[in-house]
C-alpha positions as a printed NumPy array, in Angstrom:
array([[  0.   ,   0.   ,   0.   ],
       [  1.1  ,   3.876,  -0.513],
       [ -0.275,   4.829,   2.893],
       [  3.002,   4.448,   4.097],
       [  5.493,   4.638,   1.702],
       [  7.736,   7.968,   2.083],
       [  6.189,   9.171,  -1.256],
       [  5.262,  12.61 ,  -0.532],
       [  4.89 ,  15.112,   2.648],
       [  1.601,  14.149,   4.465],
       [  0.047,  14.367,   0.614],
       [ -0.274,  10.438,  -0.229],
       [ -0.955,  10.089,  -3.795],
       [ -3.968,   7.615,  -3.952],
       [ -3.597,   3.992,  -5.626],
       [  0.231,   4.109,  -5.435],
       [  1.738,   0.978,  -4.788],
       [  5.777,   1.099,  -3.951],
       [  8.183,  -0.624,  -5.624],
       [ 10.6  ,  -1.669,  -2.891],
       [  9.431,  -3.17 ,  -0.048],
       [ 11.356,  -2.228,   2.183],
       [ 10.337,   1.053,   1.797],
       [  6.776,   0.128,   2.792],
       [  7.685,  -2.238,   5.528],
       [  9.992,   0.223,   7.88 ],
       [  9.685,  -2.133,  10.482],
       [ 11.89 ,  -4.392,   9.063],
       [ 14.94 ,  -4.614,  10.927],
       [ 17.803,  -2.719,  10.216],
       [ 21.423,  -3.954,  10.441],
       [ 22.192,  -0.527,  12.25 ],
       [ 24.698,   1.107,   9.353],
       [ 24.797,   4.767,   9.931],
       [ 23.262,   7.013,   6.677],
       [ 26.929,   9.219,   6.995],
       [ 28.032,   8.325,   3.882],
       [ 25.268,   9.99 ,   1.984],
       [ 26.58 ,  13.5  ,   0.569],
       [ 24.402,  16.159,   2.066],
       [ 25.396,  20.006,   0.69 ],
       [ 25.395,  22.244,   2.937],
       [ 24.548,  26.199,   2.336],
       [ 27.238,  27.66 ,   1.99 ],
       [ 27.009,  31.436,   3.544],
       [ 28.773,  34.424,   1.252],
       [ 31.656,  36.011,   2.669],
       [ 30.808,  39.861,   3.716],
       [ 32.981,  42.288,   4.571],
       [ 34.432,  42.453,   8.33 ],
       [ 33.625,  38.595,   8.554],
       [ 36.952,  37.408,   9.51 ],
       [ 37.792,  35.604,   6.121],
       [ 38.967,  38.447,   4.202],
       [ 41.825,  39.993,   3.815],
       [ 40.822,  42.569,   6.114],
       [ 41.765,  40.855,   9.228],
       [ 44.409,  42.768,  10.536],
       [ 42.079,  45.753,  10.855],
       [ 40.808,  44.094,  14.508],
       [ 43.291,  43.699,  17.116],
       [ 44.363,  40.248,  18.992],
       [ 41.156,  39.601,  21.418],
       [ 39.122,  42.095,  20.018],
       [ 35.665,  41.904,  19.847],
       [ 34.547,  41.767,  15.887],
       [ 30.893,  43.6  ,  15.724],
       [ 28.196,  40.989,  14.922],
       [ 27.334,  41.232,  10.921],
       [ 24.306,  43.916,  10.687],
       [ 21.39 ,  42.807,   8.247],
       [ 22.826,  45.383,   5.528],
       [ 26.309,  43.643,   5.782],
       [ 24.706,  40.077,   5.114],
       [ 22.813,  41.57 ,   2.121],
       [ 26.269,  43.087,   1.159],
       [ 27.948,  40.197,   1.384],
       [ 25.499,  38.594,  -1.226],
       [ 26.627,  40.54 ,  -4.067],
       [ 28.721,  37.329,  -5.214],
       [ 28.63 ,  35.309,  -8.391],
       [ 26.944,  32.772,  -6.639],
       [ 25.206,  35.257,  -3.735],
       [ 23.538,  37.276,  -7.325],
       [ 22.48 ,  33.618,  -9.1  ],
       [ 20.768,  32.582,  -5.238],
       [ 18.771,  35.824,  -5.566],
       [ 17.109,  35.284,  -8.831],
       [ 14.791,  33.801,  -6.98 ],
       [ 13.052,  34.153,  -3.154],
       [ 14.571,  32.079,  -0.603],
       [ 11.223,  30.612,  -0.093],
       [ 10.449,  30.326,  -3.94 ],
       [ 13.261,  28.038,  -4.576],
       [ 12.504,  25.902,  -0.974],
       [  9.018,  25.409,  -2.232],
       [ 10.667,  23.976,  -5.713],
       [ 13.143,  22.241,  -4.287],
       [ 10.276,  20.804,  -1.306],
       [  8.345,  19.762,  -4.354],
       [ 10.897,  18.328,  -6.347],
       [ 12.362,  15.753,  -4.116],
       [  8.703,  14.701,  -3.251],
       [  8.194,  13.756,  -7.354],
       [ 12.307,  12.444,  -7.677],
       [ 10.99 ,  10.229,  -4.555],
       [  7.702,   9.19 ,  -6.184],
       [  9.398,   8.665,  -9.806],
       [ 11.905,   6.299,  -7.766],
       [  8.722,   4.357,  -6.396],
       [  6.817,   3.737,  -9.117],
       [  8.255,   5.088, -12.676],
       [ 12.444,   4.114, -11.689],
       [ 12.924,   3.74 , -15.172],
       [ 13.375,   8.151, -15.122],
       [ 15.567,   7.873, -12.206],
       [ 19.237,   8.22 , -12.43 ],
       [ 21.055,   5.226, -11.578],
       [ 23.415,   6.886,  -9.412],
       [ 20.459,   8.213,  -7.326],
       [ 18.299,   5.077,  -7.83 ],
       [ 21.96 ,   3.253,  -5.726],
       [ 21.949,   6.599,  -3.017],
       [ 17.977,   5.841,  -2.503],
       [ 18.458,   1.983,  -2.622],
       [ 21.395,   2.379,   0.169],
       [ 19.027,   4.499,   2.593],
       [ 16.641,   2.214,   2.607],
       [ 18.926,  -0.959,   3.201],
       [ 20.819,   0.796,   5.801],
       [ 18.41 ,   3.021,   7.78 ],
       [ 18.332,   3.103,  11.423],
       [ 15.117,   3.372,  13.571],
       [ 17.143,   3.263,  17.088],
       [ 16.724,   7.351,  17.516],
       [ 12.555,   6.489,  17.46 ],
       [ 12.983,   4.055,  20.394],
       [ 14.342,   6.454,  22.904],
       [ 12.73 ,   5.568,  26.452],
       [ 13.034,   7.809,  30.023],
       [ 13.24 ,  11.538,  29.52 ],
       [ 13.133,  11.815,  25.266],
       [ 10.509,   8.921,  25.47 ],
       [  8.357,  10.072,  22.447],
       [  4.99 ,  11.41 ,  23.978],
       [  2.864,  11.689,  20.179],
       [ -0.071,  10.418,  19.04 ],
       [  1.86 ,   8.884,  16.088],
       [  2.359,   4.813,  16.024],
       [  5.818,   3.867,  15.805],
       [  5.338,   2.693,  11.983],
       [  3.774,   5.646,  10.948],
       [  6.845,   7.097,  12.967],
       [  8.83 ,   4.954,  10.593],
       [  7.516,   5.843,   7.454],
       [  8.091,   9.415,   8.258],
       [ 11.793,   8.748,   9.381],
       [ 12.75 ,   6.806,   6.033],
       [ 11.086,   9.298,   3.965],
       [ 13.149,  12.413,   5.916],
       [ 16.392,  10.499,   4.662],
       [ 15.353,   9.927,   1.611],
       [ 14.45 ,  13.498,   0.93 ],
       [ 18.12 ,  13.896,   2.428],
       [ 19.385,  12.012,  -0.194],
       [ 17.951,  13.622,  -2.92 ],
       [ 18.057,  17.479,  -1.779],
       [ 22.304,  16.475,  -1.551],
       [ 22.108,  15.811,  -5.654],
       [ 19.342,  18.26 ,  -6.497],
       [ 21.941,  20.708,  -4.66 ],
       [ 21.511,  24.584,  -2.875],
       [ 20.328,  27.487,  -4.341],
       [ 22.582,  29.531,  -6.56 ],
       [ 24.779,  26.552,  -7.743],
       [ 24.159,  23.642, -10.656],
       [ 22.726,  20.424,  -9.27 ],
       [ 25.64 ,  18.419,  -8.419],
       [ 24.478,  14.732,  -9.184],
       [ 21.778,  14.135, -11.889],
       [ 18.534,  12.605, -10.422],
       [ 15.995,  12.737, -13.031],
       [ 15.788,  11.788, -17.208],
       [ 14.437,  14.554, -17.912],
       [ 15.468,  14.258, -21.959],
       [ 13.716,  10.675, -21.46 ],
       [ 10.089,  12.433, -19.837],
       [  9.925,  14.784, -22.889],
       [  9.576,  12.155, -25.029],
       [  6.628,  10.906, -27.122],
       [  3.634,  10.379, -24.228],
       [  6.061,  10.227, -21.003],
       [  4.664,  12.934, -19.974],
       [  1.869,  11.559, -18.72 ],
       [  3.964,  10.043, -15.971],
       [  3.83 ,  13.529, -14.704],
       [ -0.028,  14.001, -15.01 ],
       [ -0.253,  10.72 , -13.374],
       [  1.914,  11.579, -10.631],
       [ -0.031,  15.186, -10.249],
       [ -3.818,  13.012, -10.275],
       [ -2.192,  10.952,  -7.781],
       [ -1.457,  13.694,  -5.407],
       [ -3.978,  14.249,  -2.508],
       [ -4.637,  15.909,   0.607],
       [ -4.296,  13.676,   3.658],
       [ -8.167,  13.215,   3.353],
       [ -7.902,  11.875,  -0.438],
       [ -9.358,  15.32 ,  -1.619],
       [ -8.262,  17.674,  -4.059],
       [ -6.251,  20.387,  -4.054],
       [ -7.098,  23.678,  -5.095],
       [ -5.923,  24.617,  -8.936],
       [ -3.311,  26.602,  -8.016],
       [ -1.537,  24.353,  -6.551],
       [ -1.596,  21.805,  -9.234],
       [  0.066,  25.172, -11.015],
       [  2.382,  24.996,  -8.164],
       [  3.767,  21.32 ,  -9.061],
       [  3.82 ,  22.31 , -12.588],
       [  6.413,  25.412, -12.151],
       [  8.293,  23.189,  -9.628],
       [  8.357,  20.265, -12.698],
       [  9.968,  23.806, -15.   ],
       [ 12.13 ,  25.145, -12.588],
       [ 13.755,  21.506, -12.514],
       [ 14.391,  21.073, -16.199],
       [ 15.823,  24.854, -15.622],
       [ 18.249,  24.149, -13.268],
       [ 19.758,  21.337, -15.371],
       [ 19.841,  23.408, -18.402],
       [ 17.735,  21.195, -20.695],
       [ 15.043,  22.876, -22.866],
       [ 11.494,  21.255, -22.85 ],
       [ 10.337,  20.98 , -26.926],
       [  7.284,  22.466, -27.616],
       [  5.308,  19.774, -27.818],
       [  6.284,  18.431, -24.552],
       [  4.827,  21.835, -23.115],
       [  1.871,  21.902, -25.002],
       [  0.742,  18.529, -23.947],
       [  1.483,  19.083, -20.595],
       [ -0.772,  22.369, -20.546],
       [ -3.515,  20.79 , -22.164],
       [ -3.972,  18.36 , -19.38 ],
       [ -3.597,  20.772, -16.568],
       [ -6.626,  22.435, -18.384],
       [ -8.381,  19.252, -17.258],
       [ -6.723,  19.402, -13.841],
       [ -7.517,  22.261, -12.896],
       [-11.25 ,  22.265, -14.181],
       [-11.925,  19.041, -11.9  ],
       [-10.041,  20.772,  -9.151],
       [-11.852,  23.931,  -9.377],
       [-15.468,  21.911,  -9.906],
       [-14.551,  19.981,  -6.877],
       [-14.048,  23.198,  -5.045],
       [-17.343,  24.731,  -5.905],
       [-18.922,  21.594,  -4.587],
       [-17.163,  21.271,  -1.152],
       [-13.986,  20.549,  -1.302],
       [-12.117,  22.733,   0.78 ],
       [-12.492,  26.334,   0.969],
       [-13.149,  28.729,  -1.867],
       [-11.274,  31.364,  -0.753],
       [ -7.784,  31.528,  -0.744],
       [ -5.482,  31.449,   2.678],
       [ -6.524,  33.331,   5.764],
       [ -9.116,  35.343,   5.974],
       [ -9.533,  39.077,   6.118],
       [-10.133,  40.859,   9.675],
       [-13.321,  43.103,  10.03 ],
       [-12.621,  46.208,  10.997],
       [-14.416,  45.542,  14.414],
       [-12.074,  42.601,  14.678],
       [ -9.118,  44.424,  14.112],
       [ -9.947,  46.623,  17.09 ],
       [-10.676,  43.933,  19.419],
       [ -6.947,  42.129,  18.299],
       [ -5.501,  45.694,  19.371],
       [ -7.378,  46.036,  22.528],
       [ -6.114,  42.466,  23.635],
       [ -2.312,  43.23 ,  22.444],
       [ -3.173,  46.048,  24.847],
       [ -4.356,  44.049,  27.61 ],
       [ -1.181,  41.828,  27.85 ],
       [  0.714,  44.435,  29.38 ],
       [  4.04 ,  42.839,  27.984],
       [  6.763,  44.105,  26.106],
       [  5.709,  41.456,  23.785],
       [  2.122,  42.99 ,  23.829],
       [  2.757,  45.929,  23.149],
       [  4.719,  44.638,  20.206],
       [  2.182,  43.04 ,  19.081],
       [  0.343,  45.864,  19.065],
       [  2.695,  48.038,  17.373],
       [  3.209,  45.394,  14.566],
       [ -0.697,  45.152,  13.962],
       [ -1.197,  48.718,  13.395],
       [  1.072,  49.063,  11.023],
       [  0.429,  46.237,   9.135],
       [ -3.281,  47.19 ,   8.356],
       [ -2.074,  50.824,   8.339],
       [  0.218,  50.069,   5.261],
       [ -1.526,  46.932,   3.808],
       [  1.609,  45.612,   3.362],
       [  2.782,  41.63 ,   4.725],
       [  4.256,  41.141,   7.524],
       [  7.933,  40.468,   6.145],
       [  7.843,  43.926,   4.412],
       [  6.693,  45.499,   8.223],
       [  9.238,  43.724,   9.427],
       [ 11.935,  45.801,   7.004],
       [ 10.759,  49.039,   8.272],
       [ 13.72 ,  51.367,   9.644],
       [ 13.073,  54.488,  11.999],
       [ 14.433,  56.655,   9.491],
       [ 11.832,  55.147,   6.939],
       [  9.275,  57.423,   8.658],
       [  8.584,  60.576,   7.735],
       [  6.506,  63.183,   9.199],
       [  3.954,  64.379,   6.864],
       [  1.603,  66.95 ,   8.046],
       [ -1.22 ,  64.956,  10.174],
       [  0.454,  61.137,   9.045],
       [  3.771,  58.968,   8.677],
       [  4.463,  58.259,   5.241],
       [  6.571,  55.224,   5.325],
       [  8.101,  54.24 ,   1.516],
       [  9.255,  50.364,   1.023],
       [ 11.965,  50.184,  -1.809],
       [ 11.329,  45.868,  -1.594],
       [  8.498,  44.212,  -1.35 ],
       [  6.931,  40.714,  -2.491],
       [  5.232,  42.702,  -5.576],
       [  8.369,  45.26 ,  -6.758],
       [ 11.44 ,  42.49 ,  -5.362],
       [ 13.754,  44.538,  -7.916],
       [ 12.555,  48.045,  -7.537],
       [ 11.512,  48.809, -11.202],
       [  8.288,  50.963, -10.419],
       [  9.142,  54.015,  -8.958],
       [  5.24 ,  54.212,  -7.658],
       [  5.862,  51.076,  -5.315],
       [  8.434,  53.433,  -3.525],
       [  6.229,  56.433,  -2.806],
       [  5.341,  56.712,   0.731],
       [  2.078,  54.8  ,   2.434],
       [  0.781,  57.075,   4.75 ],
       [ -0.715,  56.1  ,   8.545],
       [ -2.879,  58.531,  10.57 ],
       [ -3.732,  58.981,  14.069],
       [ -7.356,  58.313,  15.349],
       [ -6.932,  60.046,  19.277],
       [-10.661,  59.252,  19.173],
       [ -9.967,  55.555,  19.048],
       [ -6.878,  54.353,  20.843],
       [ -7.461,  51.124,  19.264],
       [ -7.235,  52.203,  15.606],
       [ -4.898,  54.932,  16.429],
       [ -1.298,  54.717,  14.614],
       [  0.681,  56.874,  16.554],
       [  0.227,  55.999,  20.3  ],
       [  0.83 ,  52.449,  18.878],
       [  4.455,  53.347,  17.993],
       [  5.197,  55.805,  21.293],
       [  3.729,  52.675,  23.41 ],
       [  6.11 ,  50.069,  21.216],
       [  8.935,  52.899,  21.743],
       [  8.544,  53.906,  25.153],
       [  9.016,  50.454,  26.172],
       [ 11.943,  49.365,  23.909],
       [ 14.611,  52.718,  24.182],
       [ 17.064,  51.052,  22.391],
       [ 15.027,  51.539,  18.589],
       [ 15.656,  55.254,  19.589],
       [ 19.423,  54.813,  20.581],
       [ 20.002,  53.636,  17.077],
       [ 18.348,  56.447,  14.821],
       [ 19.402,  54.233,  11.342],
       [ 18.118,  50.474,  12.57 ],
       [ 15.162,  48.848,  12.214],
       [ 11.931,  49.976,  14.048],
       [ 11.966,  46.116,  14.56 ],
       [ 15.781,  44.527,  14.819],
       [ 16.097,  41.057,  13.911],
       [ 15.335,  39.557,  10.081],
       [ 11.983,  40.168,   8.987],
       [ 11.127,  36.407,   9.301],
       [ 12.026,  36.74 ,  12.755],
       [  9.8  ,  39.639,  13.439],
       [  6.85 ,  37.973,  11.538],
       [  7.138,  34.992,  13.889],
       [  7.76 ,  37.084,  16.806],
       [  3.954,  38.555,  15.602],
       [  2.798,  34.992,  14.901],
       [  3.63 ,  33.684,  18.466],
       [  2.214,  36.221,  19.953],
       [ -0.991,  36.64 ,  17.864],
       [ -1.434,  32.645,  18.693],
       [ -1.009,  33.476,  22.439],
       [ -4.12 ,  35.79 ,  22.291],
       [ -5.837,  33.616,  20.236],
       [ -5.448,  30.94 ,  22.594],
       [ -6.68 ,  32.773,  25.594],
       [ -9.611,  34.418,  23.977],
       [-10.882,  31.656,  21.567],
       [-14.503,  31.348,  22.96 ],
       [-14.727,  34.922,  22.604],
       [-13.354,  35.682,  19.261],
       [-15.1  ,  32.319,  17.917],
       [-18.791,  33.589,  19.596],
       [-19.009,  36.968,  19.25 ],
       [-16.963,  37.396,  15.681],
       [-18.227,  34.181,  14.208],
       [-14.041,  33.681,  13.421],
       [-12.644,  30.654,  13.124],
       [ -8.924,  31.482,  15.215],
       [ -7.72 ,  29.143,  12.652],
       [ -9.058,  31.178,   9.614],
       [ -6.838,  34.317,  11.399],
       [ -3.553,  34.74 ,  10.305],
       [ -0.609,  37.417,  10.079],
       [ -2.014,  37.755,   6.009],
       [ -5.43 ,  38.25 ,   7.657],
       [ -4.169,  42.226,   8.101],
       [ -3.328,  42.966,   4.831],
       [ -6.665,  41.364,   3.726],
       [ -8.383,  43.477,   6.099]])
């Protein structure tokens, strides 16, 4: 059966049946080999300036402190051959590919081998024949204290070293793959391509339904961005036939969704104004330094109807007074990454409500200030330090924690599901 096999990431495509059994059967012993000797890349970080591994290193003296890299030196330090080919692309655009692509190299090896390099068909084949379950059976202290059995435990253990094994040939971001891992010449021709199509009817939710069309556009891209990175040109026809059956795809997809499956709209959903002001009031009510960043956060946010990555990038010399509001420009976001339209970097302006403390901007930002001096003690720095991932789960943790506590409330009197309310659900609003 496929319900175990390590086929896919909690997405079992339906009717598959693996090809090696012991794959399927991860309770068969194992004769305790380590998986060492599988070649795992590692990122490789760019060298910035002041790092230590230039030749400026005789600027610092013996047992002097060298200042931790600032977020503009890391971005610095990224204009490299290789730091300028990783950027092409988002960080999370090529994780998502590469996520996506070892989950179809890993189904290919299951049930089509035939389009699987050898070389990786013999890393795969090794994994499987040497993997080691003793890390599951820890007992006292790191007992395991899920509600997973110990196969399905399995199952998920063999298909994380798997994955391992193919993410080392498919390679990091900004570099060739280093080890083939799929035919691709061989799945462009005559009607192999409907080993793809078969592979994308086969995927499923973990409830056998559907997924929504645009993911099924998702895998597709993923499937392009492969053949990309390998430098091999898809022939027309090859492309045409492939987009003429995720016509059909994404019709029974998006049929399937009209009738139930899932819901129709897309991620979170949006806060009501009403809502909005209750979030604040409850940031508010923490009385935590973490509240009232969470307050700060949320107010800007909705105020700029921006996500909360590109909040999370705002400096305190960003704002700028502008008769009754704060403009604050963005010269990168999601929708202008390279900065080509000048009207993306014209200033979003916030006002002050002092008739509403909970839609007001501006006592948001003294509150969020008063209580952390050091944003003011550094004039050029971000109005939130850290990365902007960092910041947006600093928001998400503590958004959950007042979720949490208020859920009968939000869920009774807002008719909100807390798990239809997101960090997306402000720029929504």
């Amino acid at each position: 059966s496929t319900a175990g096999s390590p086929g896919n990431d909690g997405e079992t495509p339906a009717g598959a049946t693996a090809t090696n059994s012991t794959a399927t059967h991860p309770e068969a012993p194992a004769n305790g080999t380590s998986n060492e000797a599988i070649d795992i890349d590692a990122a490789n970080d760019a060298t910035v300036e002041g790092s230590g591994t230039n030749d400026n290193d005789d600027d610092w003296s013996i047992g002097e402190e060298v200042p931790a890299l600032s977020n503009l030196d890391r971005i610095r330090g990224e204009m490299t051959l290789e730091g300028i080919e990783r950027n092409a692309r988002a960080k999370s655009t090529f994780t998502t590919r590469q996520n996506e692509n070892q989950l179809f190299i890993l189904w290919l090896y299951h049930h089509a081998r035939e389009f699987v390099d050898e070389g990786l068909v013999s890393r795969l084949n090794t994994v499987i024949e040497n993997v080691e379950y003793s890390p599951l059976m820890r007992t006292g202290k790191y007992k395991y204290k899920g509600k997973k059995s110990l196969t399905e435990r399995k199952v998920i253990h063999l298909k994380d070293l798997c994955r391992k094994a193919i993410d080392g040939c498919l390679g990091r971001a900004g570099a060739a793959p280093p080890h083939d891992t799929v035919k691709l010449v061989r799945l462009t021709e005559g009607d192999n391509y409907k080993i793809f199509v078969e592979y994308l009817a086969k995927r499923r939710k973990k409830n056998g339904g559907l997924m929504k069309p645009s993911v099924y556009k998702g895998y597709r891209s993923s499937l392009s961005f492969l053949f990309f990175r390998y430098g091999i040109a898809k022939p027309q026809i090859f492309d045409d036939k492939v987009r003429n059956a995720m016509m059909g795809i994404k019709r029974i997809a998006n049929r399937a969704n009209q009738r139930g499956e899932g819901d129709i709209g897309d991620g979170k959903r949006p806060l009501t104004f009403e809502l909005y002001q209750k979030m604040n009031e409850l940031f508010l009510g923490l009385g935590t330094h973490e509240g009232f960043f969470g307050h700060a956060f949320s107010k800007a946010t909705f105020n700029l109807a921006c996500r909360g990555d590109s909040t999370g990038q705002i400096h305190t010399m960003h704002l700028q007074w502008s008769g009754d509001a704060v403009g604050i420009p963005f010269a990168h976001s999601k929708e202008a990454q390279t900065g080509a339209d000048p009207t993306k970097r014209l200033p979003r302006h916030c006002y002050s409500n002092p008739l509403d403390q909970t839609a007001d901007f501006s006592s948001a930002i003294f509150g969020y200030l008063a209580t952390h001096p050091e944003i003011l003690a550094k004039p050029d720095g971000p109005l939130f330090p850290g990365t902007m991932d960092a910041q947006t789960q600093r928001f998400r943790d503590v958004l959950k924690l007042v979720l949490l506590k208020h859920k009968d409330m939000i869920e009774k009197d807002f008719a909100f599901n807390i798990g239809q309310i997101g960090v997306h659900s402000w720029r929504k609003a």
